[in-house]
Coordinates of C-alpha atoms in Angstrom, one line a residue:
Chain H
D1 CA 0.0 0.0 0.0
T2 CA 1.8 3.1 -1.3
G3 CA -0.7 5.7 -0.1
V4 CA -2.4 8.4 -2.1
S5 CA -0.1 10.0 -4.7
Q6 CA -0.6 13.3 -6.5
D7 CA 1.2 14.8 -9.5
P8 CA 2.6 17.3 -9.9
R9 CA 3.6 18.4 -6.5
H10 CA 4.1 22.0 -7.5
K11 CA 2.7 24.0 -10.5
I12 CA 3.4 27.5 -11.4
T13 CA 1.4 28.9 -14.2
K14 CA 0.4 32.2 -15.7
R15 CA -3.1 33.6 -15.4
G16 CA -5.4 32.4 -18.2
Q17 CA -3.6 29.0 -18.7
N18 CA -5.1 25.7 -18.1
V19 CA -3.7 23.2 -15.6
T20 CA -4.5 19.6 -14.9
F21 CA -3.7 17.6 -11.7
R22 CA -3.7 13.9 -11.2
C23 CA -4.5 11.8 -8.1
D24 CA -3.9 8.1 -7.7
P25 CA -5.8 6.8 -4.7
I26 CA -5.0 3.9 -2.5
S27 CA -5.9 0.8 -4.5
E28 CA -9.4 -0.6 -3.9
H29 CA -10.5 2.7 -2.3
N30 CA -13.7 3.4 -4.2
R31 CA -14.3 6.9 -2.7
L32 CA -12.2 9.8 -3.9
Y33 CA -12.4 13.4 -2.8
W34 CA -10.8 16.7 -3.9
Y35 CA -10.2 19.5 -1.4
R36 CA -8.7 23.0 -1.7
Q37 CA -6.6 24.5 1.0
T38 CA -5.6 28.2 1.1
L39 CA -2.9 29.5 3.4
G40 CA -3.9 29.5 7.1
Q41 CA -7.2 27.7 6.4
G42 CA -8.6 24.2 6.7
P43 CA -9.2 22.2 3.6
E44 CA -12.5 22.9 1.8
F45 CA -14.5 20.2 0.0
L46 CA -14.6 20.5 -3.8
T47 CA -15.9 17.2 -5.2
Y48 CA -16.6 13.5 -4.5
F49 CA -16.4 10.4 -6.6
Q50 CA -17.7 7.0 -5.8
N51 CA -16.0 4.7 -8.3
E52 CA -16.3 6.6 -11.6
A53 CA -19.5 8.5 -10.7
Q54 CA -19.1 12.2 -9.6
L55 CA -21.8 12.4 -6.9
E56 CA -21.3 15.8 -5.4
K57 CA -19.7 19.1 -6.4
S58 CA -19.2 22.1 -4.1
R59 CA -20.4 25.5 -5.1
L60 CA -16.7 26.4 -4.9
L61 CA -16.3 24.4 -8.1
S62 CA -17.0 27.0 -10.8
D63 CA -17.5 26.2 -14.4
R64 CA -13.8 26.5 -15.0
F65 CA -13.2 23.4 -12.9
S66 CA -13.8 19.9 -14.0
A67 CA -12.9 16.6 -12.5
E68 CA -13.0 13.1 -13.8
R69 CA -12.4 9.6 -12.6
P70 CA -12.9 7.6 -15.9
K71 CA -12.2 4.1 -14.8
G72 CA -12.9 4.4 -11.1
S73 CA -9.2 4.5 -10.3
F74 CA -7.1 7.7 -10.8
S75 CA -8.7 11.1 -11.0
T76 CA -7.9 14.4 -12.7
L77 CA -8.8 17.9 -11.8
E78 CA -8.6 20.5 -14.5
I79 CA -8.8 24.2 -14.1
Q80 CA -9.3 26.3 -17.2
R81 CA -8.4 29.9 -17.6
T82 CA -6.7 30.0 -14.2
E83 CA -7.0 33.1 -12.0
Q84 CA -4.8 34.3 -9.2
G85 CA -7.5 33.4 -6.8
D86 CA -7.1 29.7 -7.8
S87 CA -3.7 29.7 -6.1
A88 CA -3.9 27.1 -3.3
M89 CA -3.0 23.6 -2.3
Y90 CA -5.2 21.0 -4.0
L91 CA -5.5 17.9 -1.9
C92 CA -6.8 14.5 -2.9
A93 CA -8.1 11.9 -0.5
S94 CA -9.5 8.4 -0.7
S95 CA -11.3 6.1 1.6
P96 CA -12.8 2.6 1.4
Q97 CA -16.5 2.1 1.6
G98 CA -17.3 0.5 4.9
G99 CA -13.8 0.6 6.2
K100 CA -12.3 -0.6 9.4
E101 CA -14.7 -0.2 12.3
G102 CA -17.2 1.3 9.9
T103 CA -15.2 4.4 9.7
D104 CA -14.8 6.6 6.6
T105 CA -11.3 7.8 7.4
Q106 CA -9.9 9.7 4.5
Y107 CA -6.3 9.3 3.6
F108 CA -4.8 12.4 2.1
G109 CA -2.2 12.7 -0.7
P110 CA 0.8 15.1 -0.5
G111 CA -1.1 17.8 -2.5
T112 CA -0.4 19.9 -5.5
R113 CA 0.5 23.5 -4.7
L114 CA -0.7 25.8 -7.5
T115 CA 0.7 29.3 -7.9
V116 CA -1.0 31.5 -10.5
L117 CA 1.1 34.5 -11.5
Chain X
E1 CA -24.8 25.1 7.1
L2 CA -22.4 23.0 9.2
K3 CA -19.7 25.0 10.9
V4 CA -16.7 23.6 12.7
E5 CA -14.8 25.9 15.0
Q6 CA -11.5 25.4 16.8
N7 CA -9.9 27.3 19.6
P8 CA -7.4 28.6 20.1
L9 CA -6.3 29.4 16.6
F10 CA -2.7 29.8 17.7
L11 CA -1.0 28.2 20.7
S12 CA 2.5 28.8 21.9
M13 CA 3.5 26.7 24.8
Q14 CA 6.6 25.6 26.7
E15 CA 7.9 22.1 26.6
G16 CA 6.5 20.0 29.4
K17 CA 3.3 21.9 29.8
N18 CA -0.3 20.6 29.2
Y19 CA -2.9 22.2 27.1
T20 CA -6.3 21.4 25.4
I21 CA -7.5 22.3 21.9
Y22 CA -11.3 22.5 21.5
C23 CA -13.4 21.7 18.5
N24 CA -17.1 22.7 18.4
Y25 CA -19.4 21.8 15.5
S26 CA -22.9 23.0 14.7
T27 CA -24.9 19.9 13.7
T28 CA -25.5 16.4 14.7
S29 CA -22.6 14.0 13.9
D30 CA -21.3 11.0 15.7
R31 CA -18.0 10.9 13.9
L32 CA -15.1 13.2 14.3
Y33 CA -11.5 13.1 13.0
W34 CA -8.3 14.7 14.1
Y35 CA -5.5 15.4 11.7
R36 CA -2.0 16.9 12.0
Q37 CA -0.4 19.0 9.3
D38 CA 3.3 20.0 9.2
P39 CA 4.2 23.1 7.2
G40 CA 4.0 22.5 3.4
K41 CA 2.9 18.9 4.0
S42 CA -0.4 17.0 3.7
L43 CA -2.6 15.8 6.5
E44 CA -1.8 12.9 8.7
S45 CA -4.7 11.0 10.5
L46 CA -4.3 11.1 14.3
F47 CA -7.6 9.9 15.7
V48 CA -11.0 8.7 14.7
L49 CA -13.8 9.2 17.2
L50 CA -17.0 7.2 16.4
S51 CA -19.4 7.7 19.3
N52 CA -20.3 9.7 22.2
G53 CA -17.8 9.4 25.0
A54 CA -15.1 8.0 22.8
V55 CA -11.6 8.5 24.0
K56 CA -8.4 7.7 22.1
Q57 CA -4.8 8.2 23.2
E58 CA -1.6 8.0 21.3
G59 CA 1.6 9.1 23.1
R60 CA 1.2 12.6 24.5
L61 CA -2.1 13.2 22.7
M62 CA -5.6 12.3 23.8
A63 CA -8.8 13.0 22.0
S64 CA -12.3 12.8 23.3
L65 CA -15.8 13.3 21.8
D66 CA -19.0 14.5 23.5
T67 CA -21.7 14.4 20.8
K68 CA -24.4 15.9 23.0
A69 CA -22.3 19.0 23.5
R70 CA -21.0 18.8 19.9
L71 CA -17.5 19.1 21.3
S72 CA -14.3 17.3 20.9
T73 CA -11.0 18.0 22.7
L74 CA -7.4 17.2 21.9
H75 CA -5.4 17.2 25.1
I76 CA -1.6 17.6 25.0
T77 CA 0.4 16.2 27.9
A78 CA 3.9 17.3 28.6
A79 CA 4.4 18.9 25.2
V80 CA 7.6 18.3 23.3
H81 CA 9.0 20.3 20.3
D82 CA 8.1 17.6 17.9
L83 CA 4.4 18.2 18.5
S84 CA 4.7 21.6 16.8
A85 CA 2.3 21.5 13.8
T86 CA -1.2 22.6 12.8
Y87 CA -4.0 20.4 14.1
F88 CA -7.4 20.1 12.4
C89 CA -10.6 18.5 13.5
A90 CA -13.1 17.4 10.9
V91 CA -16.7 16.2 11.0
D92 CA -18.1 14.1 8.2
I93 CA -21.6 14.5 6.7
P94 CA -23.5 11.2 6.7
S95 CA -25.5 12.2 3.7
G96 CA -24.0 9.7 1.3
T97 CA -20.7 11.4 0.4
Y98 CA -19.2 11.5 3.9
K99 CA -17.3 14.6 2.9
Y100 CA -15.4 16.3 5.6
I101 CA -16.0 19.8 7.0
F102 CA -12.8 20.9 8.6
G103 CA -12.2 23.2 11.5
T104 CA -10.2 26.4 11.2
G105 CA -7.1 24.7 12.5
T106 CA -4.9 25.3 15.6
R107 CA -1.3 26.2 15.0
L108 CA 0.7 24.8 17.8
K109 CA 4.2 25.9 18.6
V110 CA 6.1 24.2 21.4
L111 CA 9.0 26.2 22.6
A112 CA 12.1 24.4 23.9

């Protein structure tokens, strides 16, 4: 079990460019979450997948954001026409359905830090 | 809307001292999670509290949950420098997605 991985770890882009992040969850975890964390704040929920189905999107996820999990394994988060306000740490987490002790503990990846110039 | 509040937001303490971080939440939930985050790093799971009265301990940290008061505490005993980090509590929403709502975080600095 290698844990949740994310790529890239850091991304610097110019305003208006598109960026895409990848998340590989722990194998056999069917639940996958994306969160965004800005400096000095707690993570905020963006979107949730159960297997390949995107079941919930936060109001934070504007039309410029899109997420996919095409085969129920890895996921991508794309931001189009980036703005300076998109600068943040983007965290991915996964959890098993009906995990140990019935918990839904989420295991977080290392995050992708996005800086929009 | 569910809100999760922590206090204090910042805590500077001497090594060897005890202190408690508080986490209040605004809606019914039986499950609460504590995470640790080091600067520039991701979140590390510390405790999972699943029911009223639950208490978990690991080393110098002890967490408890009072679902009636909608309150969780993280108690630090005889702090050491290595405990310096930001601590978050999170409540999940049992609405099918089990997404987390995180608290504001408590930035702990233990002075040698």
